[in-house]
C-alpha cells in the first residue's frame, strides 16, 4: 500500500465514497475533483509493499491481536508492546485501509483503533501519526452513519491540529530569524491536515443535512488554505551564492509553487461545495418554515453568496490553467447558470386556502 495523499485535495477521477450529494435537483455533484472524498492515511514507513514489508511473523501479531480484541475498546499494555513496532503498525494501518475500501468497516475500525492506541502510547495524543489514524476512524464511522462517533473523532483531530498550528505560529513569531525550511514545511503539513479534517467534518454534517454546521467547517477550511497560500508566497528562497545555491533556490521555489497550486485547487473545491450549501441552507430553512405553517416569510435565498462562490471557483481554476472544457469548470458553470435561473424565476404562487368544512 503506497502512502496516501493528504486530506485537503481530492484526486481527479476519484471515487465519491465521502460525497454528500445535494438534495436540490438543479445542483449537480458529479464525480470530479470538486466532489469531496473521505481520505485514508498511511505513514511514510508504510510503503512496505515496495519491498520493505515487515516479516510475516511481525505482521501476524497485530492482526491476530485485533481479531481477539474486536469487541473491546482497550487492550493491555503487554499486547500493545508486543505488536507496536513501526513496521507492524504501518502494515496494520494499511490492512485497515484495505478493509475500508472493501466496505468491511467494523474490521477497518478495529485495525485503526489498535494502531491509534499504540501510536498514542508511543508518541502522544498530538503526534501526526496518531492524529492521522484517528481521522481514519472518523471516516469509517461517517460511512457507517454513526454520526456521534464520527463527530467525536473529527473534533479531537481538529482540536489537536488547531493547538499544533497555534504553537507553531507563536514559535515562529519568536524565532522567525532561525526558522528552517524543514520547520516551515512541517507547519504547512499541519495546516493541510487541519484543513482536511475540517473538510471531512463538514462533509459529515452535510450528510446529516446540518447545513449551517457544514458551512462553518468548510469556511474554516477555506481560511486555512488561504493561510497556506499566504505563507508559501511569503517564503522567498535564499539568495544563491554558488551553483549549488542556485539549485537549492530552484528546488525551494518549485516546492512553494506546487504547494500553492495544491492549496488553490483545494480552495476551488471548497468554494464549489459552499456554493451548493448556501442554496441548500436556504432550501432547508424554507421547508422548515412552510412545514410549520409559520406566517413569517422564509429567509431570502442566498443567491448572491452562492453565485460568488461559484464565480470564485471558476476564477481559481482559470488561474491554475484549467481548460474551459475541464469537468470541474463545466460543473461550476452549470451550477452558476442554475443559480441565475432560480434567482430570476418568479416566486411560487401562494398555497390555496383551506377548504371549508361542511356543517
CSV table of C-alpha atoms in Angstrom, one decimal:
chain,number,residue,atom,x,y,z
A,1,UNK,CA,0.0,0.0,0.0
A,2,UNK,CA,1.5,3.3,-1.0
A,3,UNK,CA,1.4,6.4,1.1
A,4,UNK,CA,-1.9,8.2,0.8
A,5,UNK,CA,-2.5,11.8,-0.2
A,6,UNK,CA,-3.2,14.3,2.5
A,7,UNK,CA,-6.8,15.0,3.1
A,8,UNK,CA,-7.0,18.5,1.7
A,9,UNK,CA,-7.1,17.7,-2.0
A,10,UNK,CA,-9.3,15.2,-3.8
A,11,UNK,CA,-7.7,13.1,-6.5
A,12,UNK,CA,-9.1,13.7,-10.0
A,13,UNK,CA,-11.5,10.9,-11.1
A,14,UNK,CA,-11.5,9.5,-7.6
A,15,UNK,CA,-14.5,7.8,-6.0
A,16,UNK,CA,-17.1,9.7,-4.1
A,17,UNK,CA,-17.5,7.5,-1.1
A,18,UNK,CA,-17.4,10.5,1.1
A,19,UNK,CA,-19.5,12.8,-1.0
A,20,UNK,CA,-22.7,14.4,0.1
A,21,UNK,CA,-25.0,14.8,-2.9
A,22,UNK,CA,-27.2,17.8,-2.9
A,23,UNK,CA,-30.9,17.3,-2.3
A,24,UNK,CA,-31.7,20.0,-4.7
A,25,UNK,CA,-32.5,18.7,-8.2
A,26,UNK,CA,-30.9,21.7,-10.0
A,27,UNK,CA,-27.5,21.3,-8.5
A,28,UNK,CA,-25.1,18.5,-9.5
A,29,UNK,CA,-22.3,17.0,-7.6
A,30,UNK,CA,-20.6,14.8,-10.2
A,31,UNK,CA,-17.6,12.5,-9.7
A,32,UNK,CA,-15.0,15.2,-10.3
A,33,UNK,CA,-12.2,16.7,-8.3
A,34,UNK,CA,-14.8,19.1,-6.8
A,35,UNK,CA,-16.7,16.2,-5.1
A,36,UNK,CA,-15.5,15.7,-1.5
A,37,UNK,CA,-13.8,12.5,-0.7
A,38,UNK,CA,-13.2,10.7,2.6
A,39,UNK,CA,-9.4,10.2,2.9
A,40,UNK,CA,-7.4,7.5,4.5
A,41,UNK,CA,-3.8,7.7,5.6
A,42,UNK,CA,-0.8,5.5,5.7
A,43,UNK,CA,2.5,6.7,7.1
A,44,UNK,CA,5.8,7.3,5.2
A,45,UNK,CA,7.2,4.0,6.6
A,46,UNK,CA,4.2,2.1,5.3
A,47,UNK,CA,5.4,1.7,1.7
A,48,UNK,CA,6.0,-1.9,2.8
A,49,UNK,CA,4.6,-3.4,-0.4
A,50,UNK,CA,7.5,-2.0,-2.3
A,51,UNK,CA,9.9,-4.4,-0.6
A,52,UNK,CA,10.1,-3.1,2.9
A,53,UNK,CA,7.3,-5.2,4.4
A,54,UNK,CA,7.7,-6.5,7.9
A,55,UNK,CA,8.1,-10.2,8.3
A,56,UNK,CA,5.0,-12.4,8.3
A,57,UNK,CA,5.6,-13.1,12.0
A,58,UNK,CA,5.6,-9.4,12.9
A,59,UNK,CA,2.6,-8.7,10.7
A,60,UNK,CA,0.6,-11.5,12.1
A,61,UNK,CA,0.9,-10.5,15.7
A,62,UNK,CA,-1.1,-7.2,15.5
A,63,UNK,CA,-3.6,-8.8,13.1
A,64,UNK,CA,-4.4,-11.6,15.5
A,65,UNK,CA,-4.5,-9.2,18.4
A,66,UNK,CA,-7.0,-7.1,16.6
A,67,UNK,CA,-9.4,-10.0,15.9
A,68,UNK,CA,-9.0,-11.2,19.5
A,69,UNK,CA,-10.0,-7.7,20.8
A,70,UNK,CA,-12.5,-6.9,18.1
A,71,UNK,CA,-15.3,-6.1,20.5
A,72,UNK,CA,-13.1,-4.4,23.2
A,73,UNK,CA,-12.3,-0.7,23.4
A,74,UNK,CA,-8.9,-1.2,25.1
A,75,UNK,CA,-6.1,-3.8,25.1
A,76,UNK,CA,-3.5,-4.4,27.7
A,77,UNK,CA,-0.1,-2.7,27.6
A,78,UNK,CA,1.6,-6.0,27.0
A,79,UNK,CA,-0.5,-6.6,23.9
A,80,UNK,CA,0.4,-3.1,22.6
A,81,UNK,CA,4.1,-3.5,23.3
A,82,UNK,CA,4.3,-6.9,21.6
A,83,UNK,CA,2.7,-5.6,18.4
A,84,UNK,CA,3.6,-2.0,18.1
A,85,UNK,CA,6.8,-2.0,16.1
A,86,UNK,CA,6.6,0.8,13.4
A,87,UNK,CA,6.5,-1.7,10.6
A,88,UNK,CA,3.8,-3.8,12.1
A,89,UNK,CA,1.7,-0.8,12.9
A,90,UNK,CA,2.1,0.5,9.3
A,91,UNK,CA,1.1,-2.9,7.9
A,92,UNK,CA,-1.9,-3.0,10.2
A,93,UNK,CA,-2.9,0.6,9.3
A,94,UNK,CA,-2.8,-0.5,5.6
A,95,UNK,CA,-4.8,-3.6,6.4
A,96,UNK,CA,-7.4,-1.2,7.8
A,97,UNK,CA,-7.4,0.8,4.6
A,98,UNK,CA,-8.0,-2.4,2.6
A,99,UNK,CA,-10.9,-3.3,4.9
A,100,UNK,CA,-12.3,0.2,4.5
A,101,UNK,CA,-12.1,0.1,0.7
A,102,UNK,CA,-13.8,-3.3,0.7
A,103,UNK,CA,-16.6,-2.0,2.8
A,104,UNK,CA,-15.7,-4.1,5.8
A,105,UNK,CA,-15.9,-1.1,8.1
A,106,UNK,CA,-16.1,-2.8,11.6
A,107,UNK,CA,-12.9,-4.6,10.8
A,108,UNK,CA,-11.3,-1.4,9.5
A,109,UNK,CA,-12.2,0.4,12.7
A,110,UNK,CA,-10.8,-2.4,14.8
A,111,UNK,CA,-7.5,-2.2,12.9
A,112,UNK,CA,-7.4,1.6,13.2
A,113,UNK,CA,-8.3,1.7,16.8
A,114,UNK,CA,-5.5,-0.7,17.7
A,115,UNK,CA,-3.0,1.4,15.7
A,116,UNK,CA,-4.3,4.6,17.3
A,117,UNK,CA,-3.8,3.3,20.9
A,118,UNK,CA,-0.3,2.1,20.1
A,119,UNK,CA,0.8,5.3,18.5
A,120,UNK,CA,-0.7,7.4,21.3
A,121,UNK,CA,1.2,5.3,23.8
A,122,UNK,CA,4.4,5.6,21.9
A,123,UNK,CA,4.3,9.3,20.7
A,124,UNK,CA,1.5,11.1,22.4
A,125,UNK,CA,-2.0,12.2,21.5
A,126,UNK,CA,-0.9,15.1,19.4
A,127,UNK,CA,1.6,13.2,17.2
A,128,UNK,CA,0.6,13.4,13.4
A,129,UNK,CA,0.7,9.6,13.1
A,130,UNK,CA,-1.8,9.2,15.9
A,131,UNK,CA,-4.0,12.0,14.6
A,132,UNK,CA,-4.0,10.6,11.0
A,133,UNK,CA,-5.2,7.2,12.1
A,134,UNK,CA,-7.8,8.9,14.3
A,135,UNK,CA,-9.1,10.7,11.2
A,136,UNK,CA,-9.3,7.3,9.5
A,137,UNK,CA,-11.6,6.2,12.4
A,138,UNK,CA,-13.8,9.2,11.9
A,139,UNK,CA,-14.0,8.5,8.2
A,140,UNK,CA,-15.2,4.9,8.9
A,141,UNK,CA,-17.8,6.0,11.4
A,142,UNK,CA,-19.0,8.5,8.9
A,143,UNK,CA,-19.6,5.8,6.3
A,144,UNK,CA,-21.3,3.7,9.0
A,145,UNK,CA,-23.6,6.7,9.7
A,146,UNK,CA,-22.5,6.7,13.3
A,147,UNK,CA,-22.6,10.4,13.4
A,148,UNK,CA,-21.8,11.0,17.0
A,149,UNK,CA,-18.7,8.8,16.9
A,150,UNK,CA,-17.5,10.4,13.7
A,151,UNK,CA,-18.0,13.9,15.1
A,152,UNK,CA,-16.0,13.0,18.2
A,153,UNK,CA,-13.1,11.7,16.2
A,154,UNK,CA,-13.1,14.7,13.8
A,155,UNK,CA,-13.5,17.1,16.8
A,156,UNK,CA,-10.5,15.6,18.5
A,157,UNK,CA,-8.3,15.8,15.4
A,158,UNK,CA,-9.4,19.4,14.6
A,159,UNK,CA,-8.8,20.5,18.2
A,160,UNK,CA,-5.3,18.9,18.3
A,161,UNK,CA,-4.2,20.4,15.0
A,162,UNK,CA,-5.5,23.8,16.0
A,163,UNK,CA,-3.3,23.7,19.1
A,164,UNK,CA,-0.3,22.5,17.0
A,165,UNK,CA,-0.8,25.3,14.5
A,166,UNK,CA,-1.1,27.9,17.2
A,167,UNK,CA,2.0,26.7,18.9
A,168,UNK,CA,3.9,26.8,15.6
A,169,UNK,CA,2.7,30.3,14.9
A,170,UNK,CA,3.8,31.5,18.4
A,171,UNK,CA,7.2,29.8,18.0
A,172,UNK,CA,7.8,31.3,14.5
A,173,UNK,CA,6.9,34.8,15.8
A,174,UNK,CA,9.6,34.4,18.5
A,175,UNK,CA,12.2,32.6,16.4
A,176,UNK,CA,11.5,33.8,12.9
A,177,UNK,CA,15.1,34.5,12.0
A,178,UNK,CA,16.1,30.9,12.9
A,179,UNK,CA,13.2,29.0,11.5
A,180,UNK,CA,14.4,26.5,8.9
A,181,UNK,CA,12.7,25.4,5.7
A,182,UNK,CA,12.0,22.0,7.2
A,183,UNK,CA,10.2,23.7,10.1
A,184,UNK,CA,8.2,25.7,7.8
A,185,UNK,CA,7.1,22.8,5.6
A,186,UNK,CA,6.2,20.8,8.7
A,187,UNK,CA,4.0,23.7,9.6
A,188,UNK,CA,2.4,23.7,6.2
A,189,UNK,CA,1.7,20.0,6.6
A,190,UNK,CA,-0.1,20.7,9.9
A,191,UNK,CA,-2.2,23.3,8.2
A,192,UNK,CA,-3.1,20.9,5.4
A,193,UNK,CA,-4.1,18.2,7.9
A,194,UNK,CA,-6.3,20.7,9.7
A,195,UNK,CA,-8.0,21.8,6.5
A,196,UNK,CA,-8.6,18.2,5.5
A,197,UNK,CA,-10.1,17.3,8.9
A,198,UNK,CA,-12.4,20.4,8.7
A,199,UNK,CA,-13.5,19.4,5.2
A,200,UNK,CA,-14.3,15.8,6.2
A,201,UNK,CA,-16.2,17.1,9.2
A,202,UNK,CA,-18.1,19.4,7.0
A,203,UNK,CA,-19.0,16.5,4.7
A,204,UNK,CA,-20.2,14.6,7.7
A,205,UNK,CA,-22.5,17.4,8.7
A,206,UNK,CA,-23.7,17.8,5.1
A,207,UNK,CA,-24.8,14.1,5.1
A,208,UNK,CA,-26.9,14.8,8.2
A,209,UNK,CA,-28.4,17.9,6.5
A,210,UNK,CA,-26.9,20.0,9.2
A,211,UNK,CA,-26.1,22.7,6.6
A,212,UNK,CA,-25.2,25.5,8.9
A,213,UNK,CA,-22.5,23.4,10.7
A,214,UNK,CA,-21.2,22.1,7.4
A,215,UNK,CA,-20.8,25.7,6.1
A,216,UNK,CA,-18.9,26.7,9.2
A,217,UNK,CA,-16.4,23.8,8.7
A,218,UNK,CA,-15.9,24.5,5.1
A,219,UNK,CA,-15.4,28.2,5.7
A,220,UNK,CA,-12.8,27.4,8.3
A,221,UNK,CA,-11.1,25.0,5.9
A,222,UNK,CA,-11.0,27.7,3.2
A,223,UNK,CA,-9.4,30.2,5.6
A,224,UNK,CA,-6.7,27.6,6.4
A,225,UNK,CA,-6.0,27.0,2.7
A,226,UNK,CA,-5.7,30.8,2.2
A,227,UNK,CA,-3.2,30.9,5.1
A,228,UNK,CA,-1.1,28.2,3.3
A,229,UNK,CA,-1.1,30.3,0.1
A,230,UNK,CA,0.0,33.3,2.1
A,231,UNK,CA,2.8,31.5,3.9
A,232,UNK,CA,4.2,29.9,0.8
A,233,UNK,CA,4.1,33.1,-1.2
A,234,UNK,CA,6.0,35.0,1.6
A,235,UNK,CA,8.8,32.4,1.8
A,236,UNK,CA,11.4,33.6,-0.6
A,237,UNK,CA,14.3,31.2,-1.3
A,238,UNK,CA,17.7,32.3,0.0
A,239,UNK,CA,20.0,34.2,-2.3
A,240,UNK,CA,22.3,31.7,-4.1
A,241,UNK,CA,26.0,32.1,-3.5
A,242,UNK,CA,27.0,29.2,-5.8
A,243,UNK,CA,25.7,26.8,-8.4
A,244,UNK,CA,24.5,24.6,-5.6
A,245,UNK,CA,22.8,27.6,-4.1
A,246,UNK,CA,21.0,28.2,-7.4
A,247,UNK,CA,19.9,24.6,-7.4
A,248,UNK,CA,18.6,24.9,-3.9
A,249,UNK,CA,16.7,28.1,-4.8
A,250,UNK,CA,15.1,26.4,-7.7
A,251,UNK,CA,14.1,23.4,-5.7
A,252,UNK,CA,12.6,25.6,-2.9
A,253,UNK,CA,10.7,27.7,-5.5
A,254,UNK,CA,9.3,24.6,-7.1
A,255,UNK,CA,8.1,23.3,-3.7
A,256,UNK,CA,6.5,26.6,-3.0
A,257,UNK,CA,4.8,26.7,-6.4
A,258,UNK,CA,3.5,23.1,-6.1
A,259,UNK,CA,2.3,23.8,-2.6
A,260,UNK,CA,0.4,26.9,-3.6
A,261,UNK,CA,-1.2,25.2,-6.5
A,262,UNK,CA,-2.4,22.4,-4.3
A,263,UNK,CA,-3.9,24.9,-1.8
A,264,UNK,CA,-5.6,26.8,-4.6
A,265,UNK,CA,-7.1,23.7,-6.0
A,266,UNK,CA,-8.5,22.8,-2.6
A,267,UNK,CA,-9.8,26.4,-2.3
A,268,UNK,CA,-11.6,26.0,-5.6
A,269,UNK,CA,-13.2,22.7,-4.5
A,270,UNK,CA,-14.3,24.1,-1.2
A,271,UNK,CA,-15.8,27.2,-2.8
A,272,UNK,CA,-17.8,24.9,-5.2
A,273,UNK,CA,-19.2,22.9,-2.3
A,274,UNK,CA,-20.0,26.1,-0.4
A,275,UNK,CA,-21.9,27.4,-3.5
A,276,UNK,CA,-24.2,24.3,-3.2
A,277,UNK,CA,-24.5,24.6,0.5
A,278,UNK,CA,-25.6,28.2,0.5
A,279,UNK,CA,-28.7,27.3,-1.6
A,280,UNK,CA,-29.2,24.1,0.4
A,281,UNK,CA,-29.2,26.2,3.6
A,282,UNK,CA,-32.0,28.4,2.3
A,283,UNK,CA,-33.9,25.4,0.9
A,284,UNK,CA,-33.8,23.7,4.3
A,285,UNK,CA,-34.9,26.8,6.2
A,286,UNK,CA,-37.8,27.4,3.7
A,287,UNK,CA,-39.1,23.9,4.1
A,288,UNK,CA,-39.0,24.2,7.9
A,289,UNK,CA,-40.9,27.4,7.7
A,290,UNK,CA,-43.5,26.0,5.4
A,291,UNK,CA,-43.9,22.8,7.3
A,292,UNK,CA,-44.6,24.7,10.5
A,293,UNK,CA,-47.1,27.0,8.7
A,294,UNK,CA,-45.2,29.9,10.0
A,295,UNK,CA,-46.7,33.3,9.0
A,296,UNK,CA,-43.2,34.7,8.9
A,297,UNK,CA,-41.8,34.7,5.3
A,298,UNK,CA,-38.9,32.3,4.6
A,299,UNK,CA,-35.4,33.8,4.5
A,300,UNK,CA,-34.3,35.3,1.2
A,301,UNK,CA,-32.3,32.9,-0.9
A,302,UNK,CA,-28.6,33.2,-0.5
A,303,UNK,CA,-28.2,33.6,-4.3
A,304,UNK,CA,-25.5,36.2,-4.0
A,305,UNK,CA,-23.3,34.1,-1.8
A,306,UNK,CA,-23.8,31.0,-4.0
A,307,UNK,CA,-23.1,33.0,-7.2
A,308,UNK,CA,-20.0,34.5,-5.6
A,309,UNK,CA,-18.7,31.1,-4.5
A,310,UNK,CA,-19.2,29.5,-8.0
A,311,UNK,CA,-17.6,32.6,-9.7
A,312,UNK,CA,-14.5,32.3,-7.4
A,313,UNK,CA,-14.3,28.6,-8.1
A,314,UNK,CA,-14.2,29.3,-11.9
A,315,UNK,CA,-11.7,32.1,-11.5
A,316,UNK,CA,-9.3,30.0,-9.4
A,317,UNK,CA,-9.5,27.1,-11.9
A,318,UNK,CA,-8.8,29.5,-14.8
A,319,UNK,CA,-5.8,31.0,-12.9
A,320,UNK,CA,-4.5,27.5,-12.4
A,321,UNK,CA,-4.6,26.9,-16.2
A,322,UNK,CA,-7.6,24.6,-16.4
A,323,UNK,CA,-9.1,24.3,-19.8
A,324,UNK,CA,-12.7,25.6,-20.1
A,325,UNK,CA,-13.8,22.0,-21.0
A,326,UNK,CA,-12.4,20.6,-17.8
A,327,UNK,CA,-15.2,18.8,-15.8
A,328,UNK,CA,-14.6,21.0,-12.7
A,329,UNK,CA,-15.2,24.2,-14.7
A,330,UNK,CA,-18.1,22.7,-16.6
A,331,UNK,CA,-19.7,21.7,-13.2
A,332,UNK,CA,-19.3,25.1,-11.7
A,333,UNK,CA,-20.6,26.9,-14.8
A,334,UNK,CA,-23.6,24.7,-14.9
A,335,UNK,CA,-24.5,25.4,-11.2
A,336,UNK,CA,-23.8,29.1,-11.7
A,337,UNK,CA,-26.3,29.2,-14.6
A,338,UNK,CA,-28.9,27.3,-12.5
A,339,UNK,CA,-28.5,29.8,-9.6
A,340,UNK,CA,-29.1,32.6,-12.0
A,341,UNK,CA,-32.3,30.9,-13.3
A,342,UNK,CA,-33.6,30.4,-9.8
A,343,UNK,CA,-32.8,33.9,-8.8
A,344,UNK,CA,-34.8,35.4,-11.8
A,345,UNK,CA,-37.7,32.9,-11.5
A,346,UNK,CA,-41.0,34.3,-10.3
A,347,UNK,CA,-41.9,33.4,-6.8
A,348,UNK,CA,-44.2,30.4,-6.3
A,349,UNK,CA,-47.9,31.0,-6.0
A,350,UNK,CA,-49.4,31.2,-2.5
A,351,UNK,CA,-50.9,28.0,-1.2
A,352,UNK,CA,-54.7,27.6,-1.8
A,353,UNK,CA,-57.0,28.5,1.1
A,354,UNK,CA,-58.2,25.6,3.2
A,355,UNK,CA,-61.4,24.1,2.1
A,356,UNK,CA,-64.5,24.9,4.1
A,357,UNK,CA,-65.6,22.2,6.5
A,358,UNK,CA,-69.2,21.2,5.7
A,359,UNK,CA,-71.7,21.8,8.5
